[in-house]
Every structure is written in structure tokens, then in C-alpha cells.
mmCIF file of C-alpha atoms and ligand atoms in Angstrom:
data_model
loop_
_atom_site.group_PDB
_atom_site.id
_atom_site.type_symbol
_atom_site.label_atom_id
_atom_site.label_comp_id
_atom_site.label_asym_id
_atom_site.label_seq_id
_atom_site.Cartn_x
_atom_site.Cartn_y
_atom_site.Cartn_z
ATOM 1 C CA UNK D 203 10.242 21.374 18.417
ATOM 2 C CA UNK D 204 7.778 20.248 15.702
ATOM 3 C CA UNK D 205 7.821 23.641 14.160
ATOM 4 C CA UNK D 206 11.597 23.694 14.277
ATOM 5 C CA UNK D 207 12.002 20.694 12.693
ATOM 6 C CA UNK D 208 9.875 21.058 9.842
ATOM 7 C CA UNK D 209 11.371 24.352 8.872
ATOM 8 C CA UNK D 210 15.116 23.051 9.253
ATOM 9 C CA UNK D 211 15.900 19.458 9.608
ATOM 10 C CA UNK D 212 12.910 18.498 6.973
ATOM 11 C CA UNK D 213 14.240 20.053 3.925
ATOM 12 C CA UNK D 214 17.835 18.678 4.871
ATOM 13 C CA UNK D 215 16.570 14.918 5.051
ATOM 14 C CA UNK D 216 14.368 15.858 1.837
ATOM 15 C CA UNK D 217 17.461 17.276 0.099
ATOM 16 C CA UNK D 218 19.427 14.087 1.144
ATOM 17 C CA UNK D 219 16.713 11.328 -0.299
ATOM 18 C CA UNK D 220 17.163 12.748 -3.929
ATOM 19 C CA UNK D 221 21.025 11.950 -3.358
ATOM 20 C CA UNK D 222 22.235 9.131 -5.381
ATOM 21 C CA UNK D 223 25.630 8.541 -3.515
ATOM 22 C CA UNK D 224 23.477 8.206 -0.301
ATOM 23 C CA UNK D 225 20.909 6.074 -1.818
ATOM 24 C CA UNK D 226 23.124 3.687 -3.001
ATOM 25 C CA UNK D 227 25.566 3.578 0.112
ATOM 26 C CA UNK D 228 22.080 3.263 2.527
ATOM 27 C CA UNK D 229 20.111 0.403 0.710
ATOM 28 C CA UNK D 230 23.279 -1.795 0.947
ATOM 29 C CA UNK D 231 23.973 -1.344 4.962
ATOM 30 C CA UNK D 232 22.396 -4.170 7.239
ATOM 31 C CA UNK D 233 21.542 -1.844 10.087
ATOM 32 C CA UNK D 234 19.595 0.788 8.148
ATOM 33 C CA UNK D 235 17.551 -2.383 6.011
ATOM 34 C CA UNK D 236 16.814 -3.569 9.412
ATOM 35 C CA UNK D 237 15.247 -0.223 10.272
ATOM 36 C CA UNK D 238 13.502 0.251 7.563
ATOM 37 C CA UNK D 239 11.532 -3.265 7.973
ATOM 38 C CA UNK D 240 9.034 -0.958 10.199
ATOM 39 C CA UNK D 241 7.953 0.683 6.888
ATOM 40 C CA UNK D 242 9.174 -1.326 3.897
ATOM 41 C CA UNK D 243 7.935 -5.217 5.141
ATOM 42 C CA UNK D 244 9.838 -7.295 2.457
ATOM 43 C CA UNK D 245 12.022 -7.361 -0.761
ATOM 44 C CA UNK D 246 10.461 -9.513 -2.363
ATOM 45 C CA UNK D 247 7.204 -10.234 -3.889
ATOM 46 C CA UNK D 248 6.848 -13.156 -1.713
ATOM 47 C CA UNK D 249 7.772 -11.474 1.533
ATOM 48 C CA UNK D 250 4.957 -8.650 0.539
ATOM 49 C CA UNK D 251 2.280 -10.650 0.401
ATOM 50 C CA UNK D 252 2.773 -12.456 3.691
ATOM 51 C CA UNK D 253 2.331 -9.275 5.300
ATOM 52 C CA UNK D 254 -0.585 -8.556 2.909
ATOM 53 C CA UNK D 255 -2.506 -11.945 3.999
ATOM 54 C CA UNK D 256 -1.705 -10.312 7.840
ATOM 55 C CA UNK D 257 -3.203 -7.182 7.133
ATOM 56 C CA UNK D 258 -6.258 -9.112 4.996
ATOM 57 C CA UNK D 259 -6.938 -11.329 8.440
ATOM 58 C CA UNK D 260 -7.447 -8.168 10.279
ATOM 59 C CA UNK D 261 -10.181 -6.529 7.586
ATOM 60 C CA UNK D 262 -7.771 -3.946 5.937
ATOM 61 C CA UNK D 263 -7.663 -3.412 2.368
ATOM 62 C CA UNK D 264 -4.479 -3.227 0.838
ATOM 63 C CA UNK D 265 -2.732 -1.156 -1.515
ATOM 64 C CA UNK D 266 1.143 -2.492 -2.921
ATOM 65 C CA UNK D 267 3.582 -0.297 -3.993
ATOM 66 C CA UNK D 268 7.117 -1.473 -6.003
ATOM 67 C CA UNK D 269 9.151 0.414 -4.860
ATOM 68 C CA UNK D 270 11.364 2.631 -7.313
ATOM 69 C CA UNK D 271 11.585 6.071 -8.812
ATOM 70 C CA UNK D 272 13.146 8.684 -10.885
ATOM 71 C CA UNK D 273 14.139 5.565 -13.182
ATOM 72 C CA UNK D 274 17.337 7.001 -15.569
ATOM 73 C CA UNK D 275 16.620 3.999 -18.468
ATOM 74 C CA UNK D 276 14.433 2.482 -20.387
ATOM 75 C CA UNK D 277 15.877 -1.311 -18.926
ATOM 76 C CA UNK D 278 14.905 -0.271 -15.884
ATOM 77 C CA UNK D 279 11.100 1.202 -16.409
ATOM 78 C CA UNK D 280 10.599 -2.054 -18.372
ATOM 79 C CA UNK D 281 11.877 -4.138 -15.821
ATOM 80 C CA UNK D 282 9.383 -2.282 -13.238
ATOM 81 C CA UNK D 283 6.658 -3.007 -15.764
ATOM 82 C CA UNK D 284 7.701 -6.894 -15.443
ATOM 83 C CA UNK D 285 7.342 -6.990 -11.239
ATOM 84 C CA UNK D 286 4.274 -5.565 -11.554
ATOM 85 C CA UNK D 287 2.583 -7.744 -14.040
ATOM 86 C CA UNK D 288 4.338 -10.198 -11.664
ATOM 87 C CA UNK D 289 2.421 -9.183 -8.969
ATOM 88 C CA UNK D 290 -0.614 -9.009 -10.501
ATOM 89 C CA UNK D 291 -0.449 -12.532 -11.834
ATOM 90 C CA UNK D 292 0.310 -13.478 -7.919
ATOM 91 C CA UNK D 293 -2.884 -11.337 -6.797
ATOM 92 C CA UNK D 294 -5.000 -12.536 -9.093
ATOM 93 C CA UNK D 295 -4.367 -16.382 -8.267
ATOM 94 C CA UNK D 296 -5.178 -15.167 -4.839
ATOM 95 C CA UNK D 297 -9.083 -15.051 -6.034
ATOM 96 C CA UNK D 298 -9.181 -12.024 -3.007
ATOM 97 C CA UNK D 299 -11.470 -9.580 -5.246
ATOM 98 C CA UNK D 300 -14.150 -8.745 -2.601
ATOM 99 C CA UNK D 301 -17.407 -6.992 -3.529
ATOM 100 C CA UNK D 302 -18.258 -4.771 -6.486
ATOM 101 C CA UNK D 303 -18.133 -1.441 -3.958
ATOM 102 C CA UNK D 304 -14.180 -1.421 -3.874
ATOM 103 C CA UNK D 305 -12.114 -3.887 -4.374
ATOM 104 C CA UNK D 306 -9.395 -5.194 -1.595
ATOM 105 C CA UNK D 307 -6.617 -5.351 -3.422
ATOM 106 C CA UNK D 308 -5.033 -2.781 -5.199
ATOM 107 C CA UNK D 309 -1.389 -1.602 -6.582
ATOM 108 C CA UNK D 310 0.038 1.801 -6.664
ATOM 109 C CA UNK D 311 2.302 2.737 -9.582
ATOM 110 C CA UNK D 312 4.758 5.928 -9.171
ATOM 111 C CA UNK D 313 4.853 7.269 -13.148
ATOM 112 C CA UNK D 314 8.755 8.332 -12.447
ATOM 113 C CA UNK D 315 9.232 4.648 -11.770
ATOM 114 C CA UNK D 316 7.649 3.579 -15.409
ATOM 115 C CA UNK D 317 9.889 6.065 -17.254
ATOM 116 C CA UNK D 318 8.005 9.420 -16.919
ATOM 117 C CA UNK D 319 11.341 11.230 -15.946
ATOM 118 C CA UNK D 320 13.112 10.196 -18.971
ATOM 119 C CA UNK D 321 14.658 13.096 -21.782
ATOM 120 C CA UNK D 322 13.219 10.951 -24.635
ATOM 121 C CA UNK D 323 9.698 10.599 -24.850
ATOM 122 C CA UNK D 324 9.410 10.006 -21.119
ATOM 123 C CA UNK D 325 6.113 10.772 -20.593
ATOM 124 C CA UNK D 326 4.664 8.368 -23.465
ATOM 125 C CA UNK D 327 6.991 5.861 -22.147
ATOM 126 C CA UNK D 328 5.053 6.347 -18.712
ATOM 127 C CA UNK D 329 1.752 5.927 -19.938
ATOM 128 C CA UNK D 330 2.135 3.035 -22.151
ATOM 129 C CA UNK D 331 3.857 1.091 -19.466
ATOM 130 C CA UNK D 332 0.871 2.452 -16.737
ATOM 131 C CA UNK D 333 -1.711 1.234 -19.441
ATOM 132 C CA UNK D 334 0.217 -2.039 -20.130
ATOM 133 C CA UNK D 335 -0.002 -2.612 -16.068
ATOM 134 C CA UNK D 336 -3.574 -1.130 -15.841
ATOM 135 C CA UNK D 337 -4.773 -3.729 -18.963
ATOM 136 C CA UNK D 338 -3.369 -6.796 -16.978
ATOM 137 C CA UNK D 339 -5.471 -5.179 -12.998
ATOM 138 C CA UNK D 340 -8.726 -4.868 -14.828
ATOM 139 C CA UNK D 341 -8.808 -8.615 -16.002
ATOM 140 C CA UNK D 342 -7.077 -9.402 -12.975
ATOM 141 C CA UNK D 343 -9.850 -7.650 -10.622
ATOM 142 C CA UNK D 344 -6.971 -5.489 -9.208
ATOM 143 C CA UNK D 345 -7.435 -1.628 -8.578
ATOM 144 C CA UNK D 346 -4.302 0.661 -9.538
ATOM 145 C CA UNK D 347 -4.054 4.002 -7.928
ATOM 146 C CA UNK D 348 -1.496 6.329 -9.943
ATOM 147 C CA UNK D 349 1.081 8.089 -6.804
ATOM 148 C CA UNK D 350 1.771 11.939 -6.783
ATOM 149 C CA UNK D 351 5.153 12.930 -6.852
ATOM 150 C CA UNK D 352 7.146 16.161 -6.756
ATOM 151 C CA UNK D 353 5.335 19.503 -8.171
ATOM 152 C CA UNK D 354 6.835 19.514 -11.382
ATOM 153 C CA UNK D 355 5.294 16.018 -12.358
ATOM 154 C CA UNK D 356 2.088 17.245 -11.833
ATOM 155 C CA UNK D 357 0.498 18.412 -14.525
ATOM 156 C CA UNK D 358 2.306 15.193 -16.937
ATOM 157 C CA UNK D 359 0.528 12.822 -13.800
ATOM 158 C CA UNK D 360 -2.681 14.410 -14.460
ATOM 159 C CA UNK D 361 -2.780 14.413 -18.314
ATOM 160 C CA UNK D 362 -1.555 10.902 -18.204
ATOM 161 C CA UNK D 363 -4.471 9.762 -15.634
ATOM 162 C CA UNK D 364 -7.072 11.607 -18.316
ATOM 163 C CA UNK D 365 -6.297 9.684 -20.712
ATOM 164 C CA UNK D 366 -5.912 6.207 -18.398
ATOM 165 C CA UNK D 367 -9.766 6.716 -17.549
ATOM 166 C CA UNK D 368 -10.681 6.780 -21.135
ATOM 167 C CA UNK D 369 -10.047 2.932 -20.927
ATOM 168 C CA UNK D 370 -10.057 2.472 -17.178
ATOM 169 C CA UNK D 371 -12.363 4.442 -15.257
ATOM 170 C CA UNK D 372 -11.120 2.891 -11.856
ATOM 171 C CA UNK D 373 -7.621 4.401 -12.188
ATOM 172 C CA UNK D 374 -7.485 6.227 -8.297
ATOM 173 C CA UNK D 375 -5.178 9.333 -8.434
ATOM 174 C CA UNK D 376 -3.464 10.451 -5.640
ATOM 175 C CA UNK D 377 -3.898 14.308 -4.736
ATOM 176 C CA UNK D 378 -1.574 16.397 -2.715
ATOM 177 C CA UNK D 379 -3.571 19.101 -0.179
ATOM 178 C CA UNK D 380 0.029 21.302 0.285
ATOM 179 C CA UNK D 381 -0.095 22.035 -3.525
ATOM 180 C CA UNK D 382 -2.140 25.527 -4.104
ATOM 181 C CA UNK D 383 -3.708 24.102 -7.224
ATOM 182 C CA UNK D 384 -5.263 20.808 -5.895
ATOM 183 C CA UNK D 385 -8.525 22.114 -4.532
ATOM 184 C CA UNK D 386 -9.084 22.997 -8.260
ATOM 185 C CA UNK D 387 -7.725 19.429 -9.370
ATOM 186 C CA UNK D 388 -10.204 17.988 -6.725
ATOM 187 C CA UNK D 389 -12.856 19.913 -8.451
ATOM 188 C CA UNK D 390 -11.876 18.096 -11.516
ATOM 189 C CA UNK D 391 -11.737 15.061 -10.459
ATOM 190 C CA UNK D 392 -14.427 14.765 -8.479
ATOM 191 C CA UNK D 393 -16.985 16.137 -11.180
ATOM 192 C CA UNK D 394 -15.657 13.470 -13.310
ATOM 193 C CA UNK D 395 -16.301 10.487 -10.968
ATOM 194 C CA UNK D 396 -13.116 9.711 -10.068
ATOM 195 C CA UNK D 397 -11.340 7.519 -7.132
ATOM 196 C CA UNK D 398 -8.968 10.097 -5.908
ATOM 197 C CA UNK D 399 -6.406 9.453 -2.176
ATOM 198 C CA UNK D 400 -5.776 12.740 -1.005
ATOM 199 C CA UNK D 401 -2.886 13.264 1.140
ATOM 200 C CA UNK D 402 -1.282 15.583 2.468
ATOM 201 C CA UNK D 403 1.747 15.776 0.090
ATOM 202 C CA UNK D 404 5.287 14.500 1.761
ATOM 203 C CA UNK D 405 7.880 16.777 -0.802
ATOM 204 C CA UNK D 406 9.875 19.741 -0.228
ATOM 205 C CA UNK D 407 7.830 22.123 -1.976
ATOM 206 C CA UNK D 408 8.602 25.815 -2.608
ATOM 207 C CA UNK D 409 6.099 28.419 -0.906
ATOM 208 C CA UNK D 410 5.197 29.963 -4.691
ATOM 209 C CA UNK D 411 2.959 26.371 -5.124
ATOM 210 C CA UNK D 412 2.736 24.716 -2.129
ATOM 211 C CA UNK D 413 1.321 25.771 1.595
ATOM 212 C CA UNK D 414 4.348 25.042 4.152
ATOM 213 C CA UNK D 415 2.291 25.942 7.419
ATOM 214 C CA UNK D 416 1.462 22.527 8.859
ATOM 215 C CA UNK D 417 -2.034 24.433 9.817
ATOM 216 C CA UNK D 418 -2.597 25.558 6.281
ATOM 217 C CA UNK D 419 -1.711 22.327 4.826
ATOM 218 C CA UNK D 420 -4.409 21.050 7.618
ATOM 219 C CA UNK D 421 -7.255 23.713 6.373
ATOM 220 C CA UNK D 422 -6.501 22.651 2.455
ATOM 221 C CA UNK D 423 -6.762 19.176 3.207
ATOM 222 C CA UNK D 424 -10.221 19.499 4.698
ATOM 223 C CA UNK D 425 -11.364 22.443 1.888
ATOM 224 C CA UNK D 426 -10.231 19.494 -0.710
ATOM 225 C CA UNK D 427 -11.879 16.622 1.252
ATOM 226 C CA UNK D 428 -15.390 18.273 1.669
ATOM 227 C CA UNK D 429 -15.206 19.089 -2.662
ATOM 228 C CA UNK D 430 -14.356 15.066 -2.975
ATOM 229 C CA UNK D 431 -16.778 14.084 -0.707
ATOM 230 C CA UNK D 432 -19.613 16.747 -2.393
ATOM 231 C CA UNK D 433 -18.761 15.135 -5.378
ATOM 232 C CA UNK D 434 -19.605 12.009 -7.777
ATOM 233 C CA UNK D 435 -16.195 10.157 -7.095
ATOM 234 C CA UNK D 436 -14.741 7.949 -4.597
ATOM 235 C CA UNK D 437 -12.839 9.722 -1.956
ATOM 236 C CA UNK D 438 -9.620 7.791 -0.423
ATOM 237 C CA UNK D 439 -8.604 9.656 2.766
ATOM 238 C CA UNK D 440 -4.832 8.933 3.202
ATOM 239 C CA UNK D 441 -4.225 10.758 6.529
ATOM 240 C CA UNK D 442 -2.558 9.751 9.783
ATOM 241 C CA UNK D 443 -3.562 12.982 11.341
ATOM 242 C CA UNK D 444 -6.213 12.683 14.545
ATOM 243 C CA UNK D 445 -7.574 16.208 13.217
ATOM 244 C CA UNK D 446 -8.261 14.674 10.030
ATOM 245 C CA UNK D 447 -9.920 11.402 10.905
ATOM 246 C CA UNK D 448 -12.038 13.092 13.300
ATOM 247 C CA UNK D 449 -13.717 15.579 10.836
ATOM 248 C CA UNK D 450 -14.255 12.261 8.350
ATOM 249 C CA UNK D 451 -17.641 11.347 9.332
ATOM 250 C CA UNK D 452 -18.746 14.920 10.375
ATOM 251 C CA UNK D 453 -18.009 15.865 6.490
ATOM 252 C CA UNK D 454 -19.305 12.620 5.229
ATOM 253 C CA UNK D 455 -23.065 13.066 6.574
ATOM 254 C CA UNK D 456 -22.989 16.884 6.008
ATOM 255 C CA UNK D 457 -22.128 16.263 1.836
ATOM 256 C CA UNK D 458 -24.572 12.491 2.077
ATOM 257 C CA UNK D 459 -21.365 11.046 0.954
ATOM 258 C CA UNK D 460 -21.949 7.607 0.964
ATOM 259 C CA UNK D 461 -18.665 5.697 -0.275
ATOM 260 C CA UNK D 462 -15.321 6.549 1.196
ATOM 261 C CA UNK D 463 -12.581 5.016 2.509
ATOM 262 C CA UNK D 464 -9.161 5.647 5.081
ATOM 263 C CA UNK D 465 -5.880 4.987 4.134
ATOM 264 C CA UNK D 466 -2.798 4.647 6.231
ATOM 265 C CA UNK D 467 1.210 3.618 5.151
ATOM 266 C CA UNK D 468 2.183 0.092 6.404
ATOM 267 C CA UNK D 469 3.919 0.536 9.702
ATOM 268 C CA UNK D 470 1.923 3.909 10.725
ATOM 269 C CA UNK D 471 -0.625 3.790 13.429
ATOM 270 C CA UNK D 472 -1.238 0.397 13.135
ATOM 271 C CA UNK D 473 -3.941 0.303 16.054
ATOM 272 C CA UNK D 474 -5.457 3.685 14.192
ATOM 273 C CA UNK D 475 -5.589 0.922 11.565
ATOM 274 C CA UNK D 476 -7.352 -1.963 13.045
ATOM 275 C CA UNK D 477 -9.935 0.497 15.533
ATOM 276 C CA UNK D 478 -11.374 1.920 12.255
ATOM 277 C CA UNK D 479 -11.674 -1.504 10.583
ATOM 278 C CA UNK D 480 -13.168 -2.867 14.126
ATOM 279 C CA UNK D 481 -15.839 -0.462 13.571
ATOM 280 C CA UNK D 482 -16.792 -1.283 10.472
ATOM 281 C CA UNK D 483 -15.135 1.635 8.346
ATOM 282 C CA UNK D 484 -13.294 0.735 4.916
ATOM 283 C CA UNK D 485 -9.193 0.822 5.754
ATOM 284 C CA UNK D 486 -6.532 0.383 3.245
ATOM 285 C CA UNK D 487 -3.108 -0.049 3.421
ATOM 286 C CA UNK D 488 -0.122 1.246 1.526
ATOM 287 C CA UNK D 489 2.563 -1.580 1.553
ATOM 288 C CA UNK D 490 5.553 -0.754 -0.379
ATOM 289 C CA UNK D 491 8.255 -3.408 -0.982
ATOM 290 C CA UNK D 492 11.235 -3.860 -3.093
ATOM 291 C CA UNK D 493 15.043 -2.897 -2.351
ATOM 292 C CA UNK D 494 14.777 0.447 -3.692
ATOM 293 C CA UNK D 495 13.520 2.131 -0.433
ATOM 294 C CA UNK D 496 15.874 4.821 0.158
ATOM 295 C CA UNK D 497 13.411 8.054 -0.988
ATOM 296 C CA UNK D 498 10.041 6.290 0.495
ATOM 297 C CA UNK D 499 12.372 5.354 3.848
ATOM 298 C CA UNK D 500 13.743 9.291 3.774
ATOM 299 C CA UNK D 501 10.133 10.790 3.337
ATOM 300 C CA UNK D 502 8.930 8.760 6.447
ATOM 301 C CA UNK D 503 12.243 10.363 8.489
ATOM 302 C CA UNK D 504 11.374 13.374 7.373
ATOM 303 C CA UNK D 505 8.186 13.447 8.508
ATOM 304 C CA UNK D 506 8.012 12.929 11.708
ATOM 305 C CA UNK D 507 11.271 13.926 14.488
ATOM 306 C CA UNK D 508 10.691 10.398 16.820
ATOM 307 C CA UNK D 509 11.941 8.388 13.591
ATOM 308 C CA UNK D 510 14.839 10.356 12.973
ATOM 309 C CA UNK D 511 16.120 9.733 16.574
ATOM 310 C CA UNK D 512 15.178 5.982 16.410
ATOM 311 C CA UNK D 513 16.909 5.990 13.118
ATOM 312 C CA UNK D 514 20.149 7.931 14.750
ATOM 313 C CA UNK D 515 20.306 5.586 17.533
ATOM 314 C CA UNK D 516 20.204 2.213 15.847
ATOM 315 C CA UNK D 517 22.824 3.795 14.027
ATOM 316 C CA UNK D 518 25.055 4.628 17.000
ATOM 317 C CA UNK D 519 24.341 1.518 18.243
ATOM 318 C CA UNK D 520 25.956 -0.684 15.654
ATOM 319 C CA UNK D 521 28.995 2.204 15.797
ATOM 320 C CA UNK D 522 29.816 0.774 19.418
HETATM 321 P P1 LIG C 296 0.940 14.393 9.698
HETATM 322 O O1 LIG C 296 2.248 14.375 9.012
HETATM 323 O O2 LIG C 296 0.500 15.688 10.330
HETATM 324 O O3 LIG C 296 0.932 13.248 10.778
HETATM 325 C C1 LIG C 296 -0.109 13.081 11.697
HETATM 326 C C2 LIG C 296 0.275 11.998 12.695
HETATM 327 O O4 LIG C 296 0.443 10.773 12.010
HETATM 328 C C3 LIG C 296 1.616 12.237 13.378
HETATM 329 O O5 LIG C 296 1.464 13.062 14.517
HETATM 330 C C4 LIG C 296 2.031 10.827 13.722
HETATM 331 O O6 LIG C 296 1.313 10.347 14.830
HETATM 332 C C5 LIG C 296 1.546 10.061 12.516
HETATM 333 N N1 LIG C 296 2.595 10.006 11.465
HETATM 334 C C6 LIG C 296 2.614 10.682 10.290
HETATM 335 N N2 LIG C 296 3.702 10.360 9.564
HETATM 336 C C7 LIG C 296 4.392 9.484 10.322
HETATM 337 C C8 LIG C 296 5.605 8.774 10.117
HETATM 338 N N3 LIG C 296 6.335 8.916 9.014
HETATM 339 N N4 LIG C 296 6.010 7.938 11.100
HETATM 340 C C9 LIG C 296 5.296 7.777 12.226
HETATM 341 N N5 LIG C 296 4.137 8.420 12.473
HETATM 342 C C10 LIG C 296 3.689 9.262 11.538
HETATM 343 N N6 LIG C 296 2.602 11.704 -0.365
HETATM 344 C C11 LIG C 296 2.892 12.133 -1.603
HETATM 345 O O7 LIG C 296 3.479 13.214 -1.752
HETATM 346 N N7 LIG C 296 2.526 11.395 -2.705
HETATM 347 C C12 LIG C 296 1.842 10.233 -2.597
HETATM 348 O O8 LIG C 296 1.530 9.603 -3.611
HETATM 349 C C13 LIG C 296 1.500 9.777 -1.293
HETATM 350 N N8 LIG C 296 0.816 8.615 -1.122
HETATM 351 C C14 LIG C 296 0.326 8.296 0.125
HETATM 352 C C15 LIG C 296 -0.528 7.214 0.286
HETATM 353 C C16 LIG C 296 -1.086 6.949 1.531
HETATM 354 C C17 LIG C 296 -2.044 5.803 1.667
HETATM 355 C C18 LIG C 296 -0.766 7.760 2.654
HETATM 356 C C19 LIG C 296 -1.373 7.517 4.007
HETATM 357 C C20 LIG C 296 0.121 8.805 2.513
HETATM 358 C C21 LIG C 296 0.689 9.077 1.263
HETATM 359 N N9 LIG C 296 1.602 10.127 1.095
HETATM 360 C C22 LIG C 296 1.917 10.541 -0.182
HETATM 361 C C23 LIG C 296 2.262 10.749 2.281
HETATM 362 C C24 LIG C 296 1.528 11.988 2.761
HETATM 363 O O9 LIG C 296 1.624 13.006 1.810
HETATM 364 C C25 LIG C 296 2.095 12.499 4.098
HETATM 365 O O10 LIG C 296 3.424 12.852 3.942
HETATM 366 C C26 LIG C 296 1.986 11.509 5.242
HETATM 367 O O11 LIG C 296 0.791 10.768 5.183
HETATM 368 C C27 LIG C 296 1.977 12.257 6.585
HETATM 369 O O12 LIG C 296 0.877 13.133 6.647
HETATM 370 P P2 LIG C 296 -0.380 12.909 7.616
HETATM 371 O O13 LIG C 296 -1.606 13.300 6.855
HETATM 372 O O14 LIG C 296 -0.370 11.532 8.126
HETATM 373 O O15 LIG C 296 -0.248 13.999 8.736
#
């Protein structure tokens, strides 16, 4: 069934959350917002951070995400610049910076979001906007982790992030284990120091880059995890996956990695969550918010079969 439905249905509902027509139809329907709440807690920046002070009672760490991507304007990269510094204003007054190790609250920034997509000039857009948002998280005591997106963003994400760390050597970078080229990116990155959040890459990638196996994926993400945790940097280990977790401290005292931390999406194993932060283990989680949550909401679908039939049937439900 799994296997089925990662070689058929997966690319269909990947195919569908690049649609526009969809998009727009979906984030306006009541039913499928109310759906979506499992993943996507709130609208608004208000809404966010009431589940952020939940997650913050429990011991998590947290990591925010405004949602948006593929922006088609300058208007509205600028206006994504403007929530975040929003945010970060809000996050800052919250005085929650924690210790010097890592700090507790963080943003993520998707690059497509900030302009990077754009004909003109897109990619200096992106980084001026990711260094105006980076300039207000350091004096704010914020970490900002830059998101990875589809494989032909990659190599524009990574030169971008190079030159971030010129001025901000806390920028995290998020790694994808499906791409062929990452265990060399890890390589990289980790030589140089850097926080990177490997995952395990949620896209519909073509075979020529990308491993489609779910077992291969598996094997590259712990090949790429070992190299992070072997090397000077701060490994994030974004991974809902039991076989994952499991090898984390096995890899951790064979490389005498010493800093390292899990990361799980909002919504996703929630008592995976708490167990790990129980025991004492660094957890952080990815809250997205915002109303554009049709690609983040159609990645989740596609990952897993169970939320595609809970999706279906709170669908049919409202139909009768
Ligand atoms: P896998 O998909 O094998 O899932 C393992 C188990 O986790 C499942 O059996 C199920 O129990 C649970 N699970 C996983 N997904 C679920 C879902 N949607 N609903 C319910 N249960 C689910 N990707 C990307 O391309 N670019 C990025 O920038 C990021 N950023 C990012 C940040 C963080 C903090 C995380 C945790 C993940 C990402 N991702 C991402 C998504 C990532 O690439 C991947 O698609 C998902 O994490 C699912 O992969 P797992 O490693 O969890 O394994």
C-alpha cells in the first residue's frame, strides 16, 4: 500500500499543490481550513504564538515559518519581508532567548517566498530581503534557518546561504537526503561549521537527482547525518521516522558529537515530541502559519496515505 502510494498517488497530490486554480479555490473553503488546523495552527501572528507559548511550556524549541512561496511580485516578497520583521519584533519582546548553546526561538524563511523565483534579479531580491530579516534575528536573539525547496533552487539556496554566513554565521540551512548531491553539500557545510536540518526532502523529484526508494532515501539520510555529526557544525535532525531517531544517539557517541538537536513539523508525532524533550534531548518545532497553506498542507497529504483519507472524508462529510 505504502509502496503503491508513493509511486502513484504522491506525484498526483505533488503535481496538484503547484496548481494555482486549486490553491486559490482550497485556502478559501471552511472545511479544508478546518483540516488543515492539525498542521497549520493559526493565521495570524497572534494565533502562532499561542501555540508557540504551548509548545515552550512543554520544553520544545520552536521554529516559525510564514507561510508563502513561489511569490510572482515584488509587492508581495516585500510584504513577506514586513510579517517577518513583524514577528521578530513580537519574539523579541518575548525576552525567550534561552542559553548561548541554541537558542529557542527561531524562524524559517523559504527564499521563493522573499522573491528568489522572480525573472528580474530574483535571486538578489532574495538575499537582500533574507539579510534584511537575518539583520533584525541577530539583534533580536532569534535564529533563522533558510528552507530547501524544489531541486532547481538548489544551488541559488546554497550560494545565497554562503554569502548570509559572511555576516551571520548562525544562518541553519536546511538539507534534503533524497537529493544525490547533498552528502557532498553536507560535507560542505559541515567543514564550515554550519547549523544545517537535514530532512528527508518532501518534492517530487526526478530519479536523474534525487533517490525515490523510500529505503535509499533512508540509507542517504543516515550517510549525510553521520558526515554532520563527524563534523564542526550543528546538526538539526528533522525526521519523523522511528528508523531515524533510533540510530541518533548510536551515531552521536560513535562521531563524539556533542551538540545536536531533533526536529519535528507542528502537528506530527506530537508524543514523539514531548518523550524526547521528557528525556532531556533538544526538540524543536516547525510551526508554520499564515493563510497561504495550500503547498505546505499538500506536501503533508502527500506524504503520508492516513491523511489523505482523513482529508477525503471530512470532505465527504460536509458533501452530505
Ligand atoms: P517518513 O516520511 O518516512 O515518515 C516517518 C513517519 O513519520 C511516518 O511513518 C509517520 O508516522 C510520520 N509522518 C511523516 N510525515 C507525516 C505526515 N505528513 N503526517 C503524519 N505523520 C507523518 N522538506 C523539504 O523538502 N524542505 C524543507 O525545508 C523541509 N523542512 C522541514 C523541517 C522540519 C523540521 C521537518 C521535520 C521536515 C521538513 N521537511 C522539509 C519535510 C521532510 O522533507 C519530509 O517530507 C517529512 O519530514 C517526512 O519525512 P520523515 O523523515 O518524517 O520520514
Amino acid at each position: 500500500m505504502a509502496g503503491l502510494f508513493a509511486s502513484t498517488l504522491r506525484p498526483v497530490i505533488l503535481a496538484a499543490s503547484k496548481g494555482h486554480g486549486l490553491r486559490h479555490t482550497a485556502e478559501r473553503l471552511p472545511v479544508t481550513r478546518k483540516v488543515v488546523r492539525r498542521f497549520v495552527p493559526g493565521e495570524t501572528i497572534d494565533s502562532v504564538l499561542d501555540s508557540v507559548a504551548v509548545l515552550r511550556d512543554s520544553g520544545r524549541y520552536v521554529s516559525i515559518d510564514y507561510l508563502g512561496e513561489d511569490v510572482t511580485g515584488v509587492d508581495a516578497a516585500n510584504a513577506a519581508v514586513g510579517v517577518y520583521l513583524n514577528l521578530i519584533d513580537r519574539l523579541r519582546a518575548s525576552g525567550d532567548h534561552g542559553d548561548a548553546g541554541a537558542r529557542p526561538l527561531e524562524i524559517s524563511l523559504k527564499l521563493s517566498a522573499l522573491g528568489q523565483s522572480l525573472e528580474r534579479d530574483g535571486e538578489k531580491i532574495a538575499r537582500d530581503n533574507a539579510y534584511a530579516i537575518c539583520q533584525a534575528a541577530q539583534r533580536a536573539g532569534v535564529w533563522a534557518t533558510v528552507d530547501a525547496e524544489d531541486h532547481t533552487t538548489t544551488d541559488s539556496t546554497l550560494s545565497i546561504v554562503r554569502d548570509l554566513r559572511l555576516d551571520f554565521p548562525w544562518i541553519g540551512l536546511v538539507l534534503q537526503a533524497y537529493l544525490r548531491r547533498t552528502l557532498g553539500d553536507c560535507e560542505e557545510f559541515a567543514g564550515a561549521g554550519a547549523r544545517i536540518r537535514l530532512c528527508k526532502g518532501a518534492y517530487d523529484e526526478p530519479a536523474s537527482v534525487a533517490y525515490r526508494d523510500p529505503a535509499a532515501v533512508t540509507a542517504s539520510y543516515l550517510r549525510c547525518l553521520r558526515v554532520l555529526m563527524a563534523g564542526s557544525g550543528y546538526p538539526m535532525v528533522a525526521s519523523h521516522d522511528p528508523a531515524i531517531i533510533d540510530a541518533v544517539s548510536g551515531l552521536a557517541r560513535e562521531t563524539g558529537c556533542g551538540a545536536f538537536e531533533y526536529q519535528m513539523l507542528y502537528g506530527i508525532r506530537d508524543g514523539e515530541q514531548r518523550r524526547l524533550a521528557d528525556s532531556g534531548a533538544r526538540v524543536r518545532v516547525y510551526v508554520p502559519f499564515g493563510t497561504q497553506w495550500y503547498g505546505y498542507f499538500m506536501r503533508r497529504l502527500a506524504e503520508r496515505p492516513a491523511n489523505l483519507t482523513f482529508f477525503l472524508r471530512a470532505l465527504a462529510q460536509r458533501a452530505h
